[in-house]
Coordinates of C-alpha atoms and ligand atoms in Angstrom, one line a residue:
M1 CA 4.0 13.7 11.3
A2 CA 6.2 10.6 10.9
F3 CA 5.6 10.0 14.7
D4 CA 1.9 10.2 13.6
T5 CA 2.1 7.7 11.0
L6 CA 3.3 5.3 13.5
A7 CA 1.4 6.0 16.4
K8 CA -1.8 5.1 15.2
P9 CA -1.4 2.6 13.6
A10 CA 0.0 1.3 17.4
Q11 CA -3.3 1.8 18.7
E12 CA -5.4 -0.5 16.2
V13 CA -2.8 -3.3 17.0
S14 CA -2.9 -2.8 20.4
S15 CA -6.7 -3.2 20.7
K16 CA -6.6 -5.6 18.4
A17 CA -4.2 -8.1 20.8
K18 CA -6.7 -6.8 23.9
D19 CA -9.7 -8.4 21.8
C20 CA -7.7 -11.6 21.1
C21 CA -6.6 -11.8 24.8
Q22 CA -10.5 -11.0 26.1
Q23 CA -11.1 -14.1 24.2
R24 CA -8.7 -16.0 25.3
Q25 CA -9.4 -14.9 29.0
C26 CA -6.3 -13.2 30.2
H27 CA -4.1 -14.6 33.4
P28 CA -1.7 -12.2 35.1
F29 CA 0.9 -11.4 32.7
A30 CA -1.6 -11.0 29.7
G31 CA -0.3 -6.8 30.0
L32 CA 3.7 -7.9 29.3
K33 CA 1.9 -10.4 26.8
F34 CA 0.1 -7.9 24.6
T35 CA 3.1 -6.0 25.1
L36 CA 5.5 -8.2 23.5
W37 CA 2.8 -8.7 21.2
V38 CA 3.1 -5.2 19.5
I39 CA 6.5 -5.2 19.5
L40 CA 7.0 -8.4 17.8
L41 CA 4.5 -7.3 15.4
F42 CA 6.5 -4.1 15.0
V43 CA 9.7 -6.3 14.1
I44 CA 7.9 -8.1 12.1
F45 CA 6.1 -5.2 10.2
S46 CA 8.3 -2.3 10.9
P47 CA 5.2 -0.3 9.1
A48 CA 6.1 3.4 9.9
V49 CA 6.8 4.4 6.5
A50 CA 5.6 4.4 2.9
Y51 CA 9.3 3.4 2.3
D52 CA 9.7 0.5 0.8
P53 CA 12.8 -1.7 0.0
L54 CA 11.7 -2.8 -2.8
D55 CA 10.2 -0.4 -4.6
P56 CA 12.5 2.8 -2.8
F57 CA 11.5 5.6 -5.6
G58 CA 7.7 3.9 -6.0
N59 CA 5.2 6.8 -6.8
I60 CA 2.2 8.1 -8.5
T61 CA 2.9 11.6 -10.1
I62 CA -0.3 13.9 -10.8
R63 CA 0.9 16.5 -13.2
W64 CA -0.9 19.9 -14.6
D65 CA 0.2 21.1 -17.8
I66 CA -1.4 24.5 -18.5
M67 CA -1.4 24.3 -22.5
S68 CA -3.4 27.7 -22.9
W69 CA -5.0 30.8 -21.5
T70 CA -8.5 31.8 -21.9
T71 CA -10.7 34.9 -20.8
D72 CA -10.8 33.9 -17.0
G73 CA -8.5 30.8 -16.6
Y74 CA -6.5 28.2 -18.1
V75 CA -7.2 24.7 -19.7
A76 CA -4.8 21.9 -18.4
A77 CA -4.1 18.5 -19.6
V78 CA -3.3 16.3 -16.2
T79 CA -1.3 13.7 -16.4
L80 CA -1.6 10.5 -13.9
S81 CA 1.6 8.5 -14.2
N82 CA 2.1 5.2 -12.0
F83 CA 5.8 5.0 -11.5
Q84 CA 5.6 2.0 -8.5
L85 CA 7.3 -1.0 -10.0
F86 CA 4.5 -3.7 -9.2
R87 CA 1.6 -2.2 -7.7
H88 CA -1.0 -1.4 -9.9
V89 CA -4.3 0.5 -9.3
M90 CA -7.3 -2.1 -10.1
T91 CA -10.9 -1.5 -10.6
P92 CA -12.4 0.8 -9.6
G93 CA -10.1 2.7 -10.5
W94 CA -8.1 5.7 -9.4
T95 CA -10.0 8.6 -7.5
V96 CA -8.6 12.3 -7.8
G97 CA -9.6 15.0 -5.2
W98 CA -8.2 18.9 -4.7
T99 CA -9.3 21.7 -2.9
W100 CA -9.3 25.0 -4.8
T101 CA -7.3 27.8 -3.4
K102 CA -10.0 30.7 -5.2
K103 CA -13.2 30.6 -5.8
E104 CA -12.1 28.5 -9.5
V105 CA -15.0 26.6 -10.8
I106 CA -14.6 23.3 -13.9
W107 CA -16.4 24.6 -17.2
S108 CA -15.6 21.2 -18.7
M109 CA -13.9 17.9 -18.3
A110 CA -12.6 15.4 -21.4
G111 CA -11.5 12.1 -20.7
A112 CA -12.9 12.3 -16.6
Q113 CA -15.8 13.7 -15.2
A114 CA -16.2 15.2 -11.0
T115 CA -18.6 12.9 -9.6
E116 CA -21.1 16.0 -8.0
Q117 CA -21.5 19.0 -10.0
G118 CA -22.5 21.1 -6.5
D119 CA -24.0 24.2 -6.3
C120 CA -23.8 26.0 -9.7
S121 CA -26.6 28.7 -9.0
K122 CA -24.7 31.7 -9.0
F123 CA -24.1 30.8 -13.1
K124 CA -27.1 32.4 -15.1
L125 CA -25.4 31.8 -18.7
A126 CA -23.7 28.9 -19.1
V127 CA -23.7 26.0 -16.4
P128 CA -19.9 24.7 -14.9
H129 CA -18.9 21.3 -15.1
C130 CA -18.8 21.3 -11.8
C131 CA -18.7 24.4 -8.9
K132 CA -17.8 22.4 -5.5
K133 CA -14.3 23.7 -3.7
T134 CA -13.1 20.2 -3.6
P135 CA -14.3 18.4 -6.9
T136 CA -13.4 14.8 -7.0
V137 CA -12.9 13.5 -10.3
V138 CA -12.6 9.7 -11.6
D139 CA -11.8 8.8 -15.1
M140 CA -14.3 7.2 -18.2
L141 CA -15.4 3.9 -18.4
P142 CA -13.9 2.3 -21.7
G143 CA -15.9 3.5 -24.3
A144 CA -16.9 6.7 -23.5
P145 CA -18.6 9.0 -26.1
Y146 CA -15.9 10.0 -28.5
N147 CA -16.4 13.7 -28.1
Q148 CA -15.7 13.3 -24.2
Q149 CA -12.3 11.9 -25.1
F150 CA -8.7 12.6 -24.3
S151 CA -5.6 10.8 -25.4
N152 CA -4.9 8.4 -22.4
C153 CA -8.3 8.4 -21.2
C154 CA -11.2 5.9 -20.5
K155 CA -9.8 2.8 -18.8
G156 CA -12.1 3.1 -16.1
G157 CA -9.2 4.3 -14.0
V158 CA -7.1 1.6 -14.1
L159 CA -3.5 2.2 -14.1
A160 CA -0.7 -1.3 -14.8
S161 CA 2.2 -0.7 -13.0
W162 CA 5.5 0.7 -14.0
G163 CA 7.3 -2.7 -13.8
Q164 CA 4.6 -4.6 -15.4
D165 CA 3.9 -2.1 -18.8
P166 CA 5.0 1.4 -18.6
S167 CA 2.6 1.7 -21.9
S168 CA -0.4 1.4 -19.4
S169 CA 1.1 2.9 -16.7
V170 CA -0.6 6.6 -17.9
S171 CA -4.1 7.9 -17.7
A172 CA -4.7 11.7 -18.1
F173 CA -8.0 13.9 -19.1
Q174 CA -8.4 17.8 -19.9
V175 CA -9.8 20.6 -17.7
T176 CA -11.0 23.6 -18.4
V177 CA -11.2 25.7 -15.6
G178 CA -12.5 29.5 -14.9
L179 CA -12.5 32.2 -12.2
S180 CA -8.7 31.4 -11.8
G181 CA -6.0 33.4 -12.4
T182 CA -4.8 33.9 -16.5
S183 CA -0.9 33.7 -16.0
N184 CA 1.3 32.5 -14.6
K185 CA 1.6 35.3 -11.9
T186 CA -1.7 34.8 -11.0
V187 CA -2.7 31.6 -11.2
K188 CA -3.3 29.8 -7.6
L189 CA -2.0 26.0 -7.3
P190 CA -4.6 23.5 -6.0
H191 CA -3.8 22.2 -3.0
S192 CA -5.0 19.5 -0.9
F193 CA -4.6 16.3 -3.4
T194 CA -5.9 13.4 -2.5
L195 CA -5.8 9.7 -4.6
L196 CA -7.7 6.7 -3.8
G197 CA -6.4 3.7 -6.2
P198 CA -9.2 2.4 -5.9
G199 CA -8.8 1.8 -1.7
P200 CA -7.2 3.8 0.7
G201 CA -3.5 4.6 1.3
Y202 CA -1.9 6.8 -1.2
T203 CA -1.2 10.3 0.5
C204 CA -0.3 13.0 -1.8
G205 CA 2.3 15.9 -1.2
P206 CA 1.9 19.5 -2.3
A207 CA 1.6 20.9 -5.8
K208 CA 5.2 22.0 -6.9
I209 CA 6.1 23.8 -9.7
V210 CA 8.4 22.2 -12.1
P211 CA 10.6 23.0 -15.5
S212 CA 7.2 23.0 -18.6
S213 CA 6.8 20.0 -19.8
F214 CA 8.2 19.6 -23.5
F215 CA 5.2 17.5 -26.3
L216 CA 6.7 16.1 -29.6
S217 CA 3.6 16.4 -32.1
A218 CA 3.0 13.1 -33.5
D219 CA 5.3 12.9 -36.7
S220 CA 8.3 14.2 -34.3
R221 CA 9.1 17.2 -36.2
R222 CA 7.5 20.1 -33.9
K223 CA 7.9 20.7 -29.8
T224 CA 5.5 22.3 -27.7
Q225 CA 6.1 23.5 -24.6
A226 CA 3.6 23.9 -21.4
L227 CA 2.7 27.1 -20.5
M228 CA 3.4 26.3 -16.8
T229 CA 3.7 22.9 -14.9
W230 CA 3.0 21.3 -11.5
N231 CA 3.5 18.3 -10.4
V232 CA 2.2 16.0 -6.9
T233 CA 3.6 13.4 -5.6
C234 CA 1.2 10.8 -4.2
T235 CA 3.3 7.6 -2.5
Y236 CA 1.4 4.5 -1.0
S237 CA 1.7 3.3 2.7
Q238 CA 0.3 -0.4 2.7
F239 CA -0.5 0.1 7.1
L240 CA -2.8 3.7 6.0
A241 CA -4.4 1.2 3.4
S242 CA -5.5 -1.6 5.9
K243 CA -4.2 -2.4 9.3
N244 CA -3.7 -6.1 8.6
P245 CA -2.1 -7.8 6.1
A246 CA -4.1 -8.4 3.1
C247 CA -1.7 -12.0 2.3
C248 CA -0.1 -14.6 3.6
V249 CA 2.5 -17.3 3.0
S250 CA 2.8 -20.6 3.5
F251 CA 5.1 -23.5 3.2
S252 CA 6.1 -27.1 2.1
S253 CA 9.0 -29.0 0.2
F254 CA 10.0 -32.7 -0.5
Y255 CA 12.2 -33.6 2.1
N256 CA 9.8 -33.0 4.6
D257 CA 6.1 -33.3 5.0
T258 CA 5.1 -30.6 7.7
V259 CA 3.0 -28.4 5.5
T260 CA 3.6 -24.5 6.9
P261 CA 0.3 -23.4 7.1
C262 CA 0.3 -19.3 6.9
P263 CA 0.0 -17.9 10.4
S264 CA -3.1 -17.7 12.0
C265 CA -5.2 -14.8 12.0
A266 CA -2.9 -13.6 9.9
C267 CA -5.1 -11.0 8.0
G268 CA -7.8 -10.9 11.0
C269 CA -9.3 -13.0 13.6
Q270 CA -12.5 -15.0 12.9
N271 CA -15.0 -12.8 15.3
K272 CA -18.7 -13.0 15.3
N273 CA -19.5 -9.4 13.5
D274 CA -16.9 -10.5 10.3
S275 CA -18.7 -13.5 9.2
C276 CA -17.6 -15.3 6.8
I277 CA -18.7 -18.2 4.9
V278 CA -17.3 -22.6 5.0
S279 CA -15.9 -23.6 2.3
N280 CA -19.1 -26.3 1.2
S281 CA -21.9 -23.5 2.9
E282 CA -25.3 -23.8 0.8
M283 CA -25.4 -20.0 0.9
L284 CA -23.0 -20.1 -1.5
K285 CA -25.6 -21.3 -4.5
M286 CA -27.6 -18.6 -3.6
P287 CA -27.8 -15.9 -6.7
G288 CA -25.8 -12.5 -6.2
I289 CA -23.9 -13.8 -3.5
N290 CA -20.4 -13.3 -5.7
T291 CA -21.6 -9.7 -6.9
P292 CA -18.8 -7.7 -5.8
R293 CA -20.0 -4.3 -3.3
K294 CA -19.8 -0.3 -3.9
D295 CA -17.2 -0.6 -1.2
N296 CA -15.5 -3.7 -2.0
A297 CA -15.9 -5.0 1.3
P298 CA -14.8 -8.9 0.8
L299 CA -16.9 -12.2 1.1
L300 CA -13.9 -14.0 2.9
Q301 CA -13.8 -18.2 3.2
C302 CA -13.7 -19.0 6.5
T303 CA -10.2 -19.6 7.1
H304 CA -8.0 -19.6 10.1
H305 CA -5.3 -16.8 8.6
M306 CA -8.9 -14.7 7.0
C307 CA -6.6 -13.5 4.5
P308 CA -8.2 -13.0 1.2
I309 CA -5.2 -14.1 -0.6
R310 CA -3.1 -17.3 0.0
V311 CA 0.4 -17.9 -1.4
H312 CA 1.9 -20.8 -1.6
W313 CA 6.0 -21.9 -2.0
H314 CA 6.7 -25.7 -2.7
V315 CA 10.1 -26.8 -2.8
K316 CA 9.8 -29.1 -5.7
T317 CA 12.6 -30.8 -6.5
N318 CA 16.6 -30.5 -5.8
Y319 CA 18.5 -31.6 -9.1
K320 CA 22.1 -31.4 -9.6
G321 CA 22.6 -27.9 -10.7
Y322 CA 18.5 -27.0 -11.4
W323 CA 16.2 -26.9 -8.2
R324 CA 12.3 -26.3 -9.2
V325 CA 9.8 -24.5 -7.1
K326 CA 5.7 -24.6 -7.1
I327 CA 3.9 -21.0 -6.9
A328 CA 0.3 -21.8 -6.5
I329 CA -2.0 -18.3 -5.3
T330 CA -5.4 -18.7 -3.8
N331 CA -8.2 -16.3 -4.3
F332 CA -10.4 -17.5 -0.4
N333 CA -12.3 -13.5 -0.9
Y334 CA -16.1 -14.6 -3.0
R335 CA -16.9 -11.1 -4.2
R336 CA -13.5 -10.3 -6.2
N337 CA -11.3 -11.6 -9.2
Y338 CA -7.9 -10.2 -9.3
T339 CA -7.0 -8.9 -12.8
Q340 CA -3.7 -7.9 -13.9
W341 CA -2.5 -9.7 -10.2
T342 CA 1.6 -9.5 -10.0
L343 CA 3.2 -10.9 -7.4
V344 CA 6.9 -10.0 -6.0
V345 CA 9.5 -12.4 -4.3
Q346 CA 12.5 -11.3 -2.9
H347 CA 14.6 -14.6 -2.9
P348 CA 18.6 -14.7 -3.1
N349 CA 18.5 -17.4 -5.9
L350 CA 16.0 -15.2 -8.5
N351 CA 18.8 -13.7 -10.2
N352 CA 19.3 -17.2 -11.9
V353 CA 15.5 -18.0 -12.7
T354 CA 15.9 -20.6 -15.8
R355 CA 12.4 -21.0 -16.7
V356 CA 9.1 -19.7 -15.2
F357 CA 6.2 -22.2 -16.9
S358 CA 3.5 -20.7 -16.8
F359 CA 3.6 -17.0 -15.2
D360 CA 5.1 -14.1 -17.0
Y361 CA 8.6 -12.9 -15.0
K362 CA 10.2 -10.0 -14.8
P363 CA 13.4 -9.5 -12.7
M364 CA 13.6 -6.0 -11.0
D365 CA 16.9 -5.1 -11.4
P366 CA 16.2 -1.2 -12.3
Y367 CA 17.8 0.0 -9.4
Q368 CA 21.4 -2.0 -9.4
S369 CA 20.9 -2.9 -5.3
I370 CA 18.1 -5.2 -6.4
N371 CA 18.9 -7.7 -7.3
D372 CA 17.2 -10.9 -6.0
T373 CA 13.6 -10.0 -6.9
G374 CA 11.4 -10.9 -9.3
M375 CA 8.1 -10.0 -10.5
F376 CA 5.7 -12.5 -11.5
Y377 CA 2.4 -12.0 -13.1
G378 CA -0.4 -13.6 -15.4
M379 CA 0.0 -14.0 -19.1
K380 CA -2.5 -12.9 -20.9
F381 CA -5.4 -14.2 -21.6
Y382 CA -3.8 -17.8 -20.0
N383 CA -4.2 -16.8 -16.1
E384 CA -3.9 -13.1 -15.6
L385 CA -7.2 -13.4 -13.8
L386 CA -7.6 -14.8 -10.5
M387 CA -10.8 -16.1 -9.9
E388 CA -13.1 -15.2 -7.1
A389 CA -13.0 -18.7 -4.5
G390 CA -14.1 -21.7 -5.6
P391 CA -12.7 -24.4 -7.4
Q392 CA -11.7 -21.7 -9.8
G393 CA -9.7 -19.4 -7.2
N394 CA -6.3 -20.1 -8.7
V395 CA -3.2 -19.8 -10.6
Q396 CA -0.1 -21.7 -9.9
S397 CA 3.1 -22.2 -12.3
E398 CA 6.7 -24.2 -11.6
V399 CA 10.0 -21.6 -11.2
L400 CA 13.5 -23.3 -12.2
L401 CA 16.4 -21.9 -10.8
K402 CA 19.9 -22.5 -11.3
K403 CA 21.9 -23.4 -8.5
N404 CA 23.9 -20.7 -6.8
K405 CA 26.4 -23.2 -5.8
E406 CA 28.3 -20.9 -3.3
T407 CA 25.0 -20.1 -1.6
F408 CA 22.3 -22.9 -2.2
S409 CA 21.1 -24.9 0.6
L410 CA 18.3 -27.0 1.3
K411 CA 18.3 -25.7 5.5
Q412 CA 17.5 -23.2 7.9
G413 CA 15.4 -22.0 6.0
W414 CA 17.0 -20.6 2.7
A415 CA 15.1 -22.3 -0.4
F416 CA 12.0 -20.2 1.1
P417 CA 11.4 -16.4 -0.4
R418 CA 12.3 -13.5 2.5
K419 CA 9.9 -11.3 0.9
V420 CA 6.3 -11.6 -0.9
Y421 CA 3.7 -9.2 -1.6
F422 CA 0.9 -9.7 -3.6
N423 CA -0.2 -6.6 -5.6
G424 CA 1.5 -4.6 -4.2
D425 CA 0.6 -5.6 -0.3
E426 CA 3.5 -7.4 1.2
C427 CA 2.3 -10.9 2.9
M428 CA 2.8 -12.4 6.5
L429 CA 5.4 -15.2 6.6
P430 CA 4.7 -18.3 8.5
P431 CA 7.4 -17.5 12.0
P432 CA 10.7 -18.6 11.3
D433 CA 10.9 -21.4 13.3
A434 CA 8.1 -23.3 11.7
Y435 CA 9.9 -23.5 8.3
P436 CA 9.9 -27.4 7.1
I437 CA 13.6 -28.4 8.0
L438 CA 15.5 -30.7 6.8
K439 CA 16.8 -33.1 9.3
N440 CA 20.8 -33.4 11.0
S441 CA 21.6 -30.4 9.6
A442 CA 23.7 -28.7 11.9
P443 CA 24.6 -25.1 11.7
A444 CA 27.3 -25.4 8.8
N445 CA 28.7 -21.1 9.3
P446 CA 28.3 -19.4 11.4
I447 CA 25.7 -16.7 9.5
A448 CA 23.7 -19.4 9.0
F449 CA 24.3 -20.3 12.9
L450 CA 23.6 -16.5 13.8
T451 CA 19.8 -17.1 12.0
L452 CA 18.8 -19.4 13.7
T453 CA 19.6 -17.8 16.9
A454 CA 17.8 -14.8 15.6
S455 CA 14.7 -17.9 14.9
V456 CA 14.9 -19.2 18.0
T457 CA 14.3 -15.9 19.8
V458 CA 12.0 -14.8 18.0
G459 CA 10.4 -19.0 18.4
L460 CA 10.4 -17.8 22.3
M461 CA 9.1 -14.4 22.1
I462 CA 6.6 -16.2 20.1
L463 CA 5.8 -19.2 22.6
L464 CA 6.1 -16.9 25.3
I465 CA 3.4 -14.7 24.0
C466 CA 0.6 -17.5 23.2
Ligands
LIG501 C1 9.0 9.4 -8.2 O1 8.6 8.2 -9.0 C2 9.8 8.8 -10.7 C3 9.8 7.6 -11.5 O2 10.9 6.4 -10.6 C4 11.4 9.3 -9.3 O3 12.1 9.7 -10.5 C5 11.0 10.3 -8.9 O4 12.0 11.2 -8.1 C6 9.9 9.6 -7.9 N1 9.4 11.1 -7.1 C7 9.7 11.0 -5.3 C8 9.3 12.2 -5.2 O5 9.9 10.4 -5.1
LIG502 C1 5.6 32.6 -16.4 O1 5.5 33.2 -17.4 C2 6.9 34.4 -18.0 C3 7.5 34.6 -19.3 O2 5.7 35.0 -20.2 C4 8.8 33.6 -17.7 O3 9.7 34.3 -18.1 C5 8.6 33.0 -16.5 O4 9.2 32.1 -16.3 C6 7.1 32.1 -16.3 N1 7.1 31.7 -15.0 C7 6.8 30.8 -14.6 C8 6.7 30.5 -13.2 O5 7.0 29.3 -15.0
LIG503 C1 6.8 16.3 -13.0 O1 6.2 14.5 -13.6 C2 6.5 14.4 -14.1 C3 5.6 12.7 -14.7 O2 4.3 13.7 -15.7 C4 8.0 13.8 -14.7 O3 8.2 13.1 -15.7 C5 8.8 14.1 -14.0 O4 10.3 14.1 -14.3 C6 7.7 15.5 -13.0 N1 9.1 16.3 -12.5 C7 9.9 16.7 -11.0 C8 10.4 17.6 -11.3 O5 9.3 16.0 -10.4
LIG504 C1 -20.2 -6.7 16.6 O1 -21.8 -6.3 16.0 C2 -23.2 -5.9 17.5 C3 -24.2 -5.9 17.4 O2 -24.1 -7.0 15.7 C4 -22.0 -4.5 17.9 O3 -23.3 -4.3 19.1 C5 -20.5 -4.4 18.4 O4 -20.1 -3.2 18.7 C6 -19.4 -5.2 17.6 N1 -18.3 -5.1 17.4 C7 -17.6 -4.9 16.8 C8 -15.9 -4.8 17.7 O5 -17.5 -4.6 15.9
LIG505 C1 -15.1 -13.0 -12.3 O1 -15.2 -13.3 -13.7 C2 -16.0 -14.4 -14.0 C3 -15.8 -14.7 -15.5 O2 -15.3 -13.3 -16.1 C4 -17.4 -14.0 -14.0 O3 -18.7 -14.6 -14.2 C5 -17.5 -13.7 -12.9 O4 -18.8 -13.2 -11.7 C6 -16.8 -12.8 -12.0 N1 -16.9 -12.9 -10.7 C7 -16.5 -11.5 -9.6 C8 -16.6 -11.8 -8.1 O5 -16.4 -10.2 -10.0
LIG506 C1 23.9 -15.7 -11.2 O1 23.5 -14.6 -11.9 C2 24.4 -13.8 -11.5 C3 24.2 -12.5 -12.2 O2 23.1 -12.3 -11.1 C4 25.4 -14.2 -12.4 O3 27.3 -13.6 -12.4 C5 26.2 -15.6 -12.2 O4 26.8 -15.8 -12.9 C6 24.6 -16.9 -12.0 N1 25.1 -17.9 -11.3 C7 25.2 -19.0 -12.1 C8 25.3 -20.2 -11.8 O5 24.3 -19.1 -13.0
LIG507 C1 24.3 -9.2 -7.0 O1 23.7 -10.4 -6.4 C2 25.4 -10.6 -5.5 C3 25.3 -12.5 -5.7 O2 24.9 -13.2 -6.4 C4 25.8 -10.1 -4.8 O3 27.3 -10.9 -5.0 C5 26.0 -8.9 -5.1 O4 26.4 -7.9 -4.1 C6 24.4 -8.0 -5.8 N1 24.6 -7.2 -6.6 C7 24.8 -5.5 -5.9 C8 24.9 -4.7 -6.5 O5 24.1 -5.9 -4.8
LIG508 C1 9.9 -31.3 9.8 O1 9.9 -29.9 9.6 C2 9.2 -30.0 11.0 C3 9.2 -28.2 11.4 O2 10.0 -27.4 11.3 C4 10.1 -30.2 12.2 O3 9.4 -30.3 13.1 C5 10.2 -31.7 12.0 O4 10.9 -32.0 13.3 C6 10.7 -32.1 10.1 N1 10.9 -33.4 9.9 C7 11.6 -34.0 9.6 C8 11.4 -35.2 9.2 O5 12.4 -33.3 9.5

């Protein structure tokens, strides 16, 4: 199982490497080079599992609470809770699917709807809402008719991340099921749950019967209990979502003129088929060029990295007790606005953030082991919307950090982040040997020396490969 998830991306990576190779005309060691590439890519991404060290317990849980039995089935409240710290479900929202175990039908729904009714020709007197064996359900849009609503419904499938806004991280709907069992002994749990949110990337486990949920009345004076509850847990894997990273990082500093760009081909290479648009093209004036596609296909500005998102980290000032960083996020996709974007950064000095000037900031310390990671996100009504590529397509802020006296250093790239995630996807960092360096920086301690040695090794590998 784990092997499968490992093996497939590897094939994708290798065919990609082969393509690159053919374009550049292979030489005799191409085979070796391309094996090294694969190893290197694994070292950099270690993509194997959904496990994310910055959000080890992150998941979306789908909970079914049977609220009442009916003559031929039951009425259930289905709740989706996004327990991921920094990955929200953006527009066009979640899509949930499952497979019925018997001949169940959905008589009616509130707060969501099945996308297809299916073949209900067997039913003469009353027609069900959906007769498909594998229904696909989507949220309703805001402003749905009052009589079709349900509490926590009708947000167009958008779920905030738990870390950003727990109160908006829940979505719910009601489903009335027929031709199913009518007691907790005879009811059969649906299986093969799927969750798209809004693209691929989630894998759902089996439904598991859990202790029944409790509900408090609005005035907290009465407690009720579900007749039966089951949970389904879905986890995200960036590697299932797409074979390439979705963003990259570039660096600069006040102490060195070199701007370290995003790695070339970080999110794919420019090729004939994946067309892109040069930034000042006349085509951009065509009406409708920015209109999002149904399949969310991007229209990228041509860059050497071909990423829809670039995060730039500039070490701006070194004060006596503080230092200052400027962060800029640039959108290169002409067909997408990012609402409620999130940026997660891991850096050892983030435990001493003094001030963030024009983003909101939350340290991510729900688990004791993480105290060097924080989440930046847009300020409401100011820059929570990252506009489509173009002159408006960027957001930026400055961060003032209190120096951690023992560890602060401008050497060996210490001032640059260790990991960066945009909207929950990990961004590709420049190779360690390309970081802007402060001259005359001899290895100061064994650990730094080790890091340097590691960088040189990786650097050599890259040299060997390219
Ligand atoms: C899902 O997330 C919640 C909240 O973090 C956690 O309590 C629960 O254990 C997680 N479930 C799984 C199966 O990881
Ligand atoms: C089913 O319901 C009975 C009472 O009606 C209860 O004792 C039993 O624990 C329930 N079983 C499950 C699996 O919920
Ligand atoms: C079931 O899901 C709910 C979230 O809706 C969660 O609070 C609860 O802990 C889950 N139960 C189990 C046993 O995972
Ligand atoms: C690129 O497009 C051409 C035709 O437009 C097609 O024959 C070819 O298979 C495509 N290549 C890839 C890698 O998609
Ligand atoms: C982005 O938002 C602006 C302002 O709301 C809107 O005019 C534009 O059409 C949107 N672009 C896309 C790609 O959705
Ligand atoms: C940095 O933050 C830690 C807590 O994470 C605190 O113990 C320490 O005193 C802070 N250092 C400075 C220089 O403020
Ligand atoms: C938190 O960071 C400090 C350094 O400021 C480190 O010494 C400590 O071990 C970290 N805490 C945990 C629980 O890892
Ligand atoms: C700036 O950094 C680059 C890349 O690491 C390095 O090659 C260059 O020598 C540095 N320049 C100065 C003036 O330190």
